[in-house]
């Protein structure tokens, strides 16, 4: 089986990756607020359903609905894998987020970007130059420094906190499998077509578990946050899927590793403006230095050109 090759339009791939970073950085905060009033299954179902319907409308208007009769058996198998593992990722991440915190969830979910990068190197025969391997080392050191307090909490915590952390790690692994399947599917389908099928399949998976009536009794604020989460899903995953069309998976993974930085910066800003909405985070000099290392390492990995 031949493997997908990127288009080489790395600037577009970088821009789409940065958009994904911004949206995924905001998402854990919005989800944490939503989970104050809704259960995990209903939130996941709503996000997938809205994303499916809006994308279906968009592709239908443009006359670009996927022609399923052109898919071969290998594509259907990859679609099934992508659908199943994205659903697993959503479930484990949301359950873990409910049991821990946005900061901890963002620390552990970064396992997904490392696994995606590794998969790009092994499966798609991508490669890093020396400067990029140095960037990987710098980025890892930066994360260790930046998330020192969260990692300490993870090691010393007990009970539900540890359970939630394990679920997030499992969700990260599932996401990496989904992303690698998504990249290979780009050989036979466009990224919007892939996401349409995946969203629809995931919505069906969670339909029996959703409590639809609970959505209709939400106050305007929480309903607005829920709708934002759904739109975030549509736009962020669309940008991510399209970035894989134009850029190597290993480099996309390096850029989206910046998402936790966005999350914790926003936590600091929001908690200072609306202190009752989410708990504040306090950053030491070591954490700030670690953030600078993460940015430096990520840039080194993403922007060094291949031969």
PDB file of C-alpha atoms in Angstrom:
ATOM      1  CA  UNK A   1       0.000   0.000   0.000  1.00  0.00           C
ATOM      2  CA  UNK A   2       1.428   3.397  -1.012  1.00  0.00           C
ATOM      3  CA  UNK A   3       1.706   6.049   1.681  1.00  0.00           C
ATOM      4  CA  UNK A   4       0.364   9.596   1.667  1.00  0.00           C
ATOM      5  CA  UNK A   5       2.829  12.340   0.718  1.00  0.00           C
ATOM      6  CA  UNK A   6       2.388  15.950   1.824  1.00  0.00           C
ATOM      7  CA  UNK A   7       1.758  18.640  -0.822  1.00  0.00           C
ATOM      8  CA  UNK A   8       4.808  20.623   0.305  1.00  0.00           C
ATOM      9  CA  UNK A   9       2.843  23.843   0.967  1.00  0.00           C
ATOM     10  CA  UNK A  10       4.420  24.120   4.400  1.00  0.00           C
ATOM     11  CA  UNK A  11       3.369  27.737   5.061  1.00  0.00           C
ATOM     12  CA  UNK A  12      -0.296  26.772   4.688  1.00  0.00           C
ATOM     13  CA  UNK A  13       0.314  23.711   6.838  1.00  0.00           C
ATOM     14  CA  UNK A  14       1.912  25.897   9.513  1.00  0.00           C
ATOM     15  CA  UNK A  15      -0.951  28.424   9.465  1.00  0.00           C
ATOM     16  CA  UNK A  16      -3.560  25.678   9.799  1.00  0.00           C
ATOM     17  CA  UNK A  17      -1.573  24.075  12.614  1.00  0.00           C
ATOM     18  CA  UNK A  18      -1.436  27.403  14.500  1.00  0.00           C
ATOM     19  CA  UNK A  19      -5.205  27.831  14.124  1.00  0.00           C
ATOM     20  CA  UNK A  20      -5.598  24.332  15.572  1.00  0.00           C
ATOM     21  CA  UNK A  21      -3.335  25.284  18.486  1.00  0.00           C
ATOM     22  CA  UNK A  22      -5.447  28.336  19.328  1.00  0.00           C
ATOM     23  CA  UNK A  23      -8.756  26.466  19.212  1.00  0.00           C
ATOM     24  CA  UNK A  24      -7.487  23.415  21.106  1.00  0.00           C
ATOM     25  CA  UNK A  25      -5.896  25.700  23.674  1.00  0.00           C
ATOM     26  CA  UNK A  26      -9.269  27.302  24.395  1.00  0.00           C
ATOM     27  CA  UNK A  27     -11.250  24.041  24.312  1.00  0.00           C
ATOM     28  CA  UNK A  28     -10.365  22.481  27.727  1.00  0.00           C
ATOM     29  CA  UNK A  29     -11.536  25.631  29.505  1.00  0.00           C
ATOM     30  CA  UNK A  30     -14.834  25.694  27.615  1.00  0.00           C
ATOM     31  CA  UNK A  31     -15.350  21.969  28.216  1.00  0.00           C
ATOM     32  CA  UNK A  32     -14.641  22.284  31.944  1.00  0.00           C
ATOM     33  CA  UNK A  33     -17.345  24.959  32.166  1.00  0.00           C
ATOM     34  CA  UNK A  34     -19.789  22.839  30.155  1.00  0.00           C
ATOM     35  CA  UNK A  35     -19.218  19.794  32.368  1.00  0.00           C
ATOM     36  CA  UNK A  36     -20.541  21.808  35.310  1.00  0.00           C
ATOM     37  CA  UNK A  37     -24.052  21.364  33.896  1.00  0.00           C
ATOM     38  CA  UNK A  38     -23.980  18.444  31.423  1.00  0.00           C
ATOM     39  CA  UNK A  39     -22.756  14.852  31.418  1.00  0.00           C
ATOM     40  CA  UNK A  40     -19.826  13.680  29.319  1.00  0.00           C
ATOM     41  CA  UNK A  41     -21.865  11.653  26.802  1.00  0.00           C
ATOM     42  CA  UNK A  42     -24.259  14.486  25.958  1.00  0.00           C
ATOM     43  CA  UNK A  43     -21.455  16.985  25.417  1.00  0.00           C
ATOM     44  CA  UNK A  44     -19.593  14.600  23.101  1.00  0.00           C
ATOM     45  CA  UNK A  45     -22.753  13.696  21.158  1.00  0.00           C
ATOM     46  CA  UNK A  46     -23.716  17.349  20.683  1.00  0.00           C
ATOM     47  CA  UNK A  47     -20.245  18.313  19.447  1.00  0.00           C
ATOM     48  CA  UNK A  48     -20.161  15.537  16.886  1.00  0.00           C
ATOM     49  CA  UNK A  49     -23.752  16.012  15.711  1.00  0.00           C
ATOM     50  CA  UNK A  50     -23.467  19.774  15.179  1.00  0.00           C
ATOM     51  CA  UNK A  51     -20.129  19.358  13.415  1.00  0.00           C
ATOM     52  CA  UNK A  52     -21.610  16.675  11.144  1.00  0.00           C
ATOM     53  CA  UNK A  53     -24.706  18.691  10.233  1.00  0.00           C
ATOM     54  CA  UNK A  54     -22.840  21.930   9.515  1.00  0.00           C
ATOM     55  CA  UNK A  55     -20.191  20.170   7.450  1.00  0.00           C
ATOM     56  CA  UNK A  56     -22.887  18.216   5.582  1.00  0.00           C
ATOM     57  CA  UNK A  57     -24.643  21.485   4.740  1.00  0.00           C
ATOM     58  CA  UNK A  58     -21.399  23.126   3.633  1.00  0.00           C
ATOM     59  CA  UNK A  59     -20.288  20.259   1.395  1.00  0.00           C
ATOM     60  CA  UNK A  60     -23.794  19.827   0.014  1.00  0.00           C
ATOM     61  CA  UNK A  61     -24.010  23.492  -1.030  1.00  0.00           C
ATOM     62  CA  UNK A  62     -20.603  23.274  -2.718  1.00  0.00           C
ATOM     63  CA  UNK A  63     -21.426  19.956  -4.373  1.00  0.00           C
ATOM     64  CA  UNK A  64     -18.503  18.220  -2.736  1.00  0.00           C
ATOM     65  CA  UNK A  65     -20.171  15.429  -0.802  1.00  0.00           C
ATOM     66  CA  UNK A  66     -17.983  12.290  -0.726  1.00  0.00           C
ATOM     67  CA  UNK A  67     -18.653   9.659  -3.383  1.00  0.00           C
ATOM     68  CA  UNK A  68     -18.594   6.558  -1.207  1.00  0.00           C
ATOM     69  CA  UNK A  69     -18.813   4.130  -4.128  1.00  0.00           C
ATOM     70  CA  UNK A  70     -15.259   5.102  -5.090  1.00  0.00           C
ATOM     71  CA  UNK A  71     -13.828   3.945  -1.772  1.00  0.00           C
ATOM     72  CA  UNK A  72     -12.007   0.648  -1.678  1.00  0.00           C
ATOM     73  CA  UNK A  73     -12.032  -1.785   1.240  1.00  0.00           C
ATOM     74  CA  UNK A  74      -8.828  -0.422   2.752  1.00  0.00           C
ATOM     75  CA  UNK A  75     -10.368   3.073   2.953  1.00  0.00           C
ATOM     76  CA  UNK A  76     -13.450   1.752   4.743  1.00  0.00           C
ATOM     77  CA  UNK A  77     -11.239  -0.028   7.257  1.00  0.00           C
ATOM     78  CA  UNK A  78      -9.250   3.146   7.881  1.00  0.00           C
ATOM     79  CA  UNK A  79     -12.472   5.164   8.212  1.00  0.00           C
ATOM     80  CA  UNK A  80     -13.724   2.677  10.804  1.00  0.00           C
ATOM     81  CA  UNK A  81     -10.435   2.935  12.693  1.00  0.00           C
ATOM     82  CA  UNK A  82     -10.447   6.745  12.554  1.00  0.00           C
ATOM     83  CA  UNK A  83     -14.076   6.936  13.718  1.00  0.00           C
ATOM     84  CA  UNK A  84     -13.675   4.451  16.552  1.00  0.00           C
ATOM     85  CA  UNK A  85     -10.459   5.903  17.917  1.00  0.00           C
ATOM     86  CA  UNK A  86     -11.573   9.530  17.696  1.00  0.00           C
ATOM     87  CA  UNK A  87     -14.690   8.553  19.646  1.00  0.00           C
ATOM     88  CA  UNK A  88     -12.513   6.771  22.218  1.00  0.00           C
ATOM     89  CA  UNK A  89     -10.285   9.847  22.444  1.00  0.00           C
ATOM     90  CA  UNK A  90     -13.242  12.157  23.130  1.00  0.00           C
ATOM     91  CA  UNK A  91     -14.662   9.806  25.744  1.00  0.00           C
ATOM     92  CA  UNK A  92     -11.427   9.257  27.684  1.00  0.00           C
ATOM     93  CA  UNK A  93     -10.369  12.907  27.491  1.00  0.00           C
ATOM     94  CA  UNK A  94     -13.737  14.186  28.714  1.00  0.00           C
ATOM     95  CA  UNK A  95     -13.890  11.644  31.536  1.00  0.00           C
ATOM     96  CA  UNK A  96     -10.330  12.508  32.534  1.00  0.00           C
ATOM     97  CA  UNK A  97     -11.045  16.237  32.391  1.00  0.00           C
ATOM     98  CA  UNK A  98     -14.053  15.761  34.671  1.00  0.00           C
ATOM     99  CA  UNK A  99     -11.846  13.967  37.222  1.00  0.00           C
ATOM    100  CA  UNK A 100      -8.802  16.267  37.095  1.00  0.00           C
ATOM    101  CA  UNK A 101      -8.350  19.809  35.732  1.00  0.00           C
ATOM    102  CA  UNK A 102      -7.799  21.639  32.416  1.00  0.00           C
ATOM    103  CA  UNK A 103      -4.095  22.144  33.203  1.00  0.00           C
ATOM    104  CA  UNK A 104      -3.466  18.493  34.038  1.00  0.00           C
ATOM    105  CA  UNK A 105      -5.481  17.334  31.044  1.00  0.00           C
ATOM    106  CA  UNK A 106      -3.393  19.500  28.709  1.00  0.00           C
ATOM    107  CA  UNK A 107      -0.148  18.154  30.191  1.00  0.00           C
ATOM    108  CA  UNK A 108      -1.048  14.522  29.596  1.00  0.00           C
ATOM    109  CA  UNK A 109      -2.792  14.931  26.254  1.00  0.00           C
ATOM    110  CA  UNK A 110       0.556  16.057  24.817  1.00  0.00           C
ATOM    111  CA  UNK A 111       1.463  12.381  24.711  1.00  0.00           C
ATOM    112  CA  UNK A 112      -0.722  12.370  21.583  1.00  0.00           C
ATOM    113  CA  UNK A 113       1.510  14.832  19.726  1.00  0.00           C
ATOM    114  CA  UNK A 114       4.639  12.886  20.627  1.00  0.00           C
ATOM    115  CA  UNK A 115       3.039   9.650  19.412  1.00  0.00           C
ATOM    116  CA  UNK A 116       1.856  11.355  16.210  1.00  0.00           C
ATOM    117  CA  UNK A 117       5.360  12.628  15.542  1.00  0.00           C
ATOM    118  CA  UNK A 118       6.815   9.198  16.189  1.00  0.00           C
ATOM    119  CA  UNK A 119       4.229   7.631  13.887  1.00  0.00           C
ATOM    120  CA  UNK A 120       5.102  10.122  11.157  1.00  0.00           C
ATOM    121  CA  UNK A 121       8.754   9.161  11.423  1.00  0.00           C
ATOM    122  CA  UNK A 122       8.139   5.399  11.488  1.00  0.00           C
ATOM    123  CA  UNK A 123       5.079   4.852   9.292  1.00  0.00           C
ATOM    124  CA  UNK A 124       5.349   7.666   6.752  1.00  0.00           C
ATOM    125  CA  UNK A 125       9.158   7.594   6.622  1.00  0.00           C
ATOM    126  CA  UNK A 126       9.463  11.230   7.590  1.00  0.00           C
ATOM    127  CA  UNK A 127      12.724  12.272   9.188  1.00  0.00           C
ATOM    128  CA  UNK A 128      14.193  14.881  11.499  1.00  0.00           C
ATOM    129  CA  UNK A 129      17.420  16.750  10.903  1.00  0.00           C
ATOM    130  CA  UNK A 130      19.952  17.260  13.699  1.00  0.00           C
ATOM    131  CA  UNK A 131      18.535  20.675  14.570  1.00  0.00           C
ATOM    132  CA  UNK A 132      15.068  19.176  14.830  1.00  0.00           C
ATOM    133  CA  UNK A 133      16.233  16.448  17.213  1.00  0.00           C
ATOM    134  CA  UNK A 134      17.830  19.206  19.287  1.00  0.00           C
ATOM    135  CA  UNK A 135      14.459  20.962  19.119  1.00  0.00           C
ATOM    136  CA  UNK A 136      12.745  17.822  20.430  1.00  0.00           C
ATOM    137  CA  UNK A 137      15.155  17.737  23.384  1.00  0.00           C
ATOM    138  CA  UNK A 138      14.655  21.442  24.113  1.00  0.00           C
ATOM    139  CA  UNK A 139      10.876  21.096  23.895  1.00  0.00           C
ATOM    140  CA  UNK A 140      10.802  18.124  26.278  1.00  0.00           C
ATOM    141  CA  UNK A 141      13.004  19.969  28.781  1.00  0.00           C
ATOM    142  CA  UNK A 142      10.715  22.973  28.490  1.00  0.00           C
ATOM    143  CA  UNK A 143       7.629  20.908  29.235  1.00  0.00           C
ATOM    144  CA  UNK A 144       9.274  19.320  32.264  1.00  0.00           C
ATOM    145  CA  UNK A 145      10.050  22.788  33.650  1.00  0.00           C
ATOM    146  CA  UNK A 146       6.771  24.412  32.646  1.00  0.00           C
ATOM    147  CA  UNK A 147       4.562  21.676  34.035  1.00  0.00           C
ATOM    148  CA  UNK A 148       6.689  20.848  37.064  1.00  0.00           C
ATOM    149  CA  UNK A 149       3.890  21.526  39.533  1.00  0.00           C
ATOM    150  CA  UNK A 150       1.320  19.583  37.519  1.00  0.00           C
ATOM    151  CA  UNK A 151       3.691  16.636  37.095  1.00  0.00           C
ATOM    152  CA  UNK A 152       4.409  16.690  40.820  1.00  0.00           C
ATOM    153  CA  UNK A 153       0.680  16.613  41.528  1.00  0.00           C
ATOM    154  CA  UNK A 154       0.298  13.665  39.163  1.00  0.00           C
ATOM    155  CA  UNK A 155       3.007  11.656  40.956  1.00  0.00           C
ATOM    156  CA  UNK A 156       1.722  12.375  44.460  1.00  0.00           C
ATOM    157  CA  UNK A 157      -2.008  12.296  43.785  1.00  0.00           C
ATOM    158  CA  UNK A 158      -4.378   9.496  44.703  1.00  0.00           C
ATOM    159  CA  UNK A 159      -7.829   8.222  43.799  1.00  0.00           C
ATOM    160  CA  UNK A 160      -9.874   9.895  41.120  1.00  0.00           C
ATOM    161  CA  UNK A 161      -7.047  12.252  40.084  1.00  0.00           C
ATOM    162  CA  UNK A 162      -4.839   9.345  39.069  1.00  0.00           C
ATOM    163  CA  UNK A 163      -7.753   7.574  37.378  1.00  0.00           C
ATOM    164  CA  UNK A 164      -8.535  10.704  35.396  1.00  0.00           C
ATOM    165  CA  UNK A 165      -4.891  11.034  34.385  1.00  0.00           C
ATOM    166  CA  UNK A 166      -4.796   7.429  33.161  1.00  0.00           C
ATOM    167  CA  UNK A 167      -7.934   8.001  31.100  1.00  0.00           C
ATOM    168  CA  UNK A 168      -6.410  11.085  29.474  1.00  0.00           C
ATOM    169  CA  UNK A 169      -3.244   9.164  28.609  1.00  0.00           C
ATOM    170  CA  UNK A 170      -5.362   6.433  27.000  1.00  0.00           C
ATOM    171  CA  UNK A 171      -7.268   9.101  25.118  1.00  0.00           C
ATOM    172  CA  UNK A 172      -3.998  10.563  23.854  1.00  0.00           C
ATOM    173  CA  UNK A 173      -2.954   7.171  22.497  1.00  0.00           C
ATOM    174  CA  UNK A 174      -6.321   6.756  20.765  1.00  0.00           C
ATOM    175  CA  UNK A 175      -5.998  10.211  19.204  1.00  0.00           C
ATOM    176  CA  UNK A 176      -2.584   9.424  17.718  1.00  0.00           C
ATOM    177  CA  UNK A 177      -4.023   6.306  16.063  1.00  0.00           C
ATOM    178  CA  UNK A 178      -6.904   8.373  14.671  1.00  0.00           C
ATOM    179  CA  UNK A 179      -4.548  11.046  13.320  1.00  0.00           C
ATOM    180  CA  UNK A 180      -2.295   8.559  11.541  1.00  0.00           C
ATOM    181  CA  UNK A 181      -5.335   6.873   9.964  1.00  0.00           C
ATOM    182  CA  UNK A 182      -6.592  10.316   8.946  1.00  0.00           C
ATOM    183  CA  UNK A 183      -3.334  11.136   7.153  1.00  0.00           C
ATOM    184  CA  UNK A 184      -3.356   7.896   5.178  1.00  0.00           C
ATOM    185  CA  UNK A 185      -7.007   8.413   4.205  1.00  0.00           C
ATOM    186  CA  UNK A 186      -6.019  11.631   2.449  1.00  0.00           C
ATOM    187  CA  UNK A 187      -4.884   9.434  -0.445  1.00  0.00           C
ATOM    188  CA  UNK A 188      -8.478   8.594  -1.357  1.00  0.00           C
ATOM    189  CA  UNK A 189     -10.615  11.331   0.239  1.00  0.00           C
ATOM    190  CA  UNK A 190     -10.398  15.058   0.907  1.00  0.00           C
ATOM    191  CA  UNK A 191     -10.049  16.091   4.528  1.00  0.00           C
ATOM    192  CA  UNK A 192     -13.624  17.554   4.725  1.00  0.00           C
ATOM    193  CA  UNK A 193     -15.047  14.293   3.356  1.00  0.00           C
ATOM    194  CA  UNK A 194     -13.114  12.251   5.906  1.00  0.00           C
ATOM    195  CA  UNK A 195     -14.261  14.445   8.773  1.00  0.00           C
ATOM    196  CA  UNK A 196     -17.898  14.292   7.586  1.00  0.00           C
ATOM    197  CA  UNK A 197     -17.896  10.490   7.753  1.00  0.00           C
ATOM    198  CA  UNK A 198     -16.003  10.420  11.050  1.00  0.00           C
ATOM    199  CA  UNK A 199     -18.281  13.013  12.695  1.00  0.00           C
ATOM    200  CA  UNK A 200     -21.392  11.171  11.549  1.00  0.00           C
ATOM    201  CA  UNK A 201     -20.088   7.829  12.751  1.00  0.00           C
ATOM    202  CA  UNK A 202     -19.092   9.208  16.155  1.00  0.00           C
ATOM    203  CA  UNK A 203     -22.450  10.949  16.571  1.00  0.00           C
ATOM    204  CA  UNK A 204     -24.177   7.599  15.994  1.00  0.00           C
ATOM    205  CA  UNK A 205     -21.901   5.905  18.530  1.00  0.00           C
ATOM    206  CA  UNK A 206     -22.862   8.322  21.301  1.00  0.00           C
ATOM    207  CA  UNK A 207     -26.550   8.790  20.433  1.00  0.00           C
ATOM    208  CA  UNK A 208     -27.803   5.982  22.750  1.00  0.00           C
ATOM    209  CA  UNK A 209     -25.934   7.534  25.710  1.00  0.00           C
ATOM    210  CA  UNK A 210     -26.881  11.201  25.223  1.00  0.00           C
ATOM    211  CA  UNK A 211     -29.455  12.943  27.416  1.00  0.00           C
ATOM    212  CA  UNK A 212     -30.856  15.240  24.772  1.00  0.00           C
ATOM    213  CA  UNK A 213     -33.517  16.825  27.007  1.00  0.00           C
ATOM    214  CA  UNK A 214     -30.869  18.242  29.340  1.00  0.00           C
ATOM    215  CA  UNK A 215     -29.667  20.560  26.557  1.00  0.00           C
ATOM    216  CA  UNK A 216     -33.046  22.327  26.357  1.00  0.00           C
ATOM    217  CA  UNK A 217     -32.943  23.430  30.008  1.00  0.00           C
ATOM    218  CA  UNK A 218     -29.520  25.082  29.853  1.00  0.00           C
ATOM    219  CA  UNK A 219     -29.199  28.770  30.646  1.00  0.00           C
ATOM    220  CA  UNK A 220     -28.031  31.024  27.772  1.00  0.00           C
ATOM    221  CA  UNK A 221     -24.441  31.206  29.020  1.00  0.00           C
ATOM    222  CA  UNK A 222     -23.850  27.461  29.238  1.00  0.00           C
ATOM    223  CA  UNK A 223     -25.746  26.864  25.995  1.00  0.00           C
ATOM    224  CA  UNK A 224     -23.472  29.374  24.291  1.00  0.00           C
ATOM    225  CA  UNK A 225     -20.373  27.624  25.654  1.00  0.00           C
ATOM    226  CA  UNK A 226     -21.725  24.264  24.449  1.00  0.00           C
ATOM    227  CA  UNK A 227     -22.323  25.652  20.949  1.00  0.00           C
ATOM    228  CA  UNK A 228     -18.811  27.098  20.976  1.00  0.00           C
ATOM    229  CA  UNK A 229     -17.414  23.657  21.847  1.00  0.00           C
ATOM    230  CA  UNK A 230     -19.240  22.184  18.867  1.00  0.00           C
ATOM    231  CA  UNK A 231     -18.018  24.878  16.473  1.00  0.00           C
ATOM    232  CA  UNK A 232     -14.534  24.510  17.921  1.00  0.00           C
ATOM    233  CA  UNK A 233     -14.653  20.810  17.050  1.00  0.00           C
ATOM    234  CA  UNK A 234     -15.666  21.519  13.454  1.00  0.00           C
ATOM    235  CA  UNK A 235     -13.116  24.247  12.760  1.00  0.00           C
ATOM    236  CA  UNK A 236     -10.172  22.854  14.739  1.00  0.00           C
ATOM    237  CA  UNK A 237     -10.364  19.332  13.364  1.00  0.00           C
ATOM    238  CA  UNK A 238     -10.955  20.692   9.878  1.00  0.00           C
ATOM    239  CA  UNK A 239      -7.802  22.817  10.157  1.00  0.00           C
ATOM    240  CA  UNK A 240      -5.843  19.924  11.629  1.00  0.00           C
ATOM    241  CA  UNK A 241      -6.972  17.484   8.951  1.00  0.00           C
ATOM    242  CA  UNK A 242      -6.106  19.946   6.191  1.00  0.00           C
ATOM    243  CA  UNK A 243      -2.689  20.679   7.726  1.00  0.00           C
ATOM    244  CA  UNK A 244      -1.805  16.999   7.325  1.00  0.00           C
ATOM    245  CA  UNK A 245      -2.506  17.360   3.608  1.00  0.00           C
ATOM    246  CA  UNK A 246       0.173  20.025   3.239  1.00  0.00           C
ATOM    247  CA  UNK A 247       2.760  19.247   5.925  1.00  0.00           C
ATOM    248  CA  UNK A 248       4.490  16.278   7.530  1.00  0.00           C
ATOM    249  CA  UNK A 249       2.721  14.704  10.517  1.00  0.00           C
ATOM    250  CA  UNK A 250       5.904  14.988  12.614  1.00  0.00           C
ATOM    251  CA  UNK A 251       6.004  18.763  12.100  1.00  0.00           C
ATOM    252  CA  UNK A 252       2.279  19.298  12.603  1.00  0.00           C
ATOM    253  CA  UNK A 253       2.580  17.435  15.895  1.00  0.00           C
ATOM    254  CA  UNK A 254       5.418  19.732  16.992  1.00  0.00           C
ATOM    255  CA  UNK A 255       3.318  22.854  16.423  1.00  0.00           C
ATOM    256  CA  UNK A 256       0.153  21.597  18.100  1.00  0.00           C
ATOM    257  CA  UNK A 257       2.282  20.717  21.128  1.00  0.00           C
ATOM    258  CA  UNK A 258       1.992  24.438  21.938  1.00  0.00           C
ATOM    259  CA  UNK A 259      -1.711  24.095  22.842  1.00  0.00           C
ATOM    260  CA  UNK A 260      -1.121  23.742  26.634  1.00  0.00           C
ATOM    261  CA  UNK A 261       0.716  27.058  26.658  1.00  0.00           C
ATOM    262  CA  UNK A 262      -2.366  28.721  25.178  1.00  0.00           C
ATOM    263  CA  UNK A 263      -4.578  26.962  27.730  1.00  0.00           C
ATOM    264  CA  UNK A 264      -2.653  28.094  30.787  1.00  0.00           C
ATOM    265  CA  UNK A 265      -2.236  31.656  29.530  1.00  0.00           C
ATOM    266  CA  UNK A 266      -5.996  31.854  29.008  1.00  0.00           C
ATOM    267  CA  UNK A 267      -6.629  30.299  32.426  1.00  0.00           C
ATOM    268  CA  UNK A 268      -4.520  33.061  33.973  1.00  0.00           C
ATOM    269  CA  UNK A 269      -6.361  35.784  32.060  1.00  0.00           C
ATOM    270  CA  UNK A 270      -9.895  34.453  32.570  1.00  0.00           C
ATOM    271  CA  UNK A 271      -9.393  33.643  36.257  1.00  0.00           C
ATOM    272  CA  UNK A 272      -8.216  37.209  36.888  1.00  0.00           C
ATOM    273  CA  UNK A 273     -11.185  38.739  35.053  1.00  0.00           C
ATOM    274  CA  UNK A 274     -13.867  36.246  36.190  1.00  0.00           C
ATOM    275  CA  UNK A 275     -12.384  34.574  39.303  1.00  0.00           C
ATOM    276  CA  UNK A 276     -15.482  32.476  40.037  1.00  0.00           C
ATOM    277  CA  UNK A 277     -15.548  30.818  36.612  1.00  0.00           C
ATOM    278  CA  UNK A 278     -12.289  28.820  36.709  1.00  0.00           C
ATOM    279  CA  UNK A 279      -9.485  28.483  39.311  1.00  0.00           C
ATOM    280  CA  UNK A 280      -6.357  30.560  38.772  1.00  0.00           C
ATOM    281  CA  UNK A 281      -2.881  29.250  37.901  1.00  0.00           C
ATOM    282  CA  UNK A 282       0.303  30.750  39.341  1.00  0.00           C
ATOM    283  CA  UNK A 283       3.490  30.651  37.251  1.00  0.00           C
ATOM    284  CA  UNK A 284       6.996  30.677  38.698  1.00  0.00           C
ATOM    285  CA  UNK A 285      10.089  31.953  36.874  1.00  0.00           C
ATOM    286  CA  UNK A 286      11.025  28.335  36.145  1.00  0.00           C
ATOM    287  CA  UNK A 287       7.627  27.740  34.515  1.00  0.00           C
ATOM    288  CA  UNK A 288       7.970  30.854  32.357  1.00  0.00           C
ATOM    289  CA  UNK A 289      11.480  29.794  31.294  1.00  0.00           C
ATOM    290  CA  UNK A 290      10.103  26.362  30.456  1.00  0.00           C
ATOM    291  CA  UNK A 291       7.417  27.942  28.269  1.00  0.00           C
ATOM    292  CA  UNK A 292      10.113  29.803  26.331  1.00  0.00           C
ATOM    293  CA  UNK A 293      11.981  26.518  25.770  1.00  0.00           C
ATOM    294  CA  UNK A 294       8.813  24.822  24.515  1.00  0.00           C
ATOM    295  CA  UNK A 295       8.230  27.578  21.969  1.00  0.00           C
ATOM    296  CA  UNK A 296      11.868  27.511  20.856  1.00  0.00           C
ATOM    297  CA  UNK A 297      11.937  23.727  20.470  1.00  0.00           C
ATOM    298  CA  UNK A 298       8.631  23.634  18.622  1.00  0.00           C
ATOM    299  CA  UNK A 299       9.756  26.313  16.173  1.00  0.00           C
ATOM    300  CA  UNK A 300      13.013  24.428  15.528  1.00  0.00           C
ATOM    301  CA  UNK A 301      11.138  21.221  14.707  1.00  0.00           C
ATOM    302  CA  UNK A 302       8.500  22.873  12.545  1.00  0.00           C
ATOM    303  CA  UNK A 303      10.489  25.354  10.488  1.00  0.00           C
ATOM    304  CA  UNK A 304      13.715  23.518   9.560  1.00  0.00           C
ATOM    305  CA  UNK A 305      13.188  22.664   5.895  1.00  0.00           C
ATOM    306  CA  UNK A 306      13.615  19.146   4.570  1.00  0.00           C
ATOM    307  CA  UNK A 307      16.161  18.482   1.852  1.00  0.00           C
TER     308      UNK A 307
END
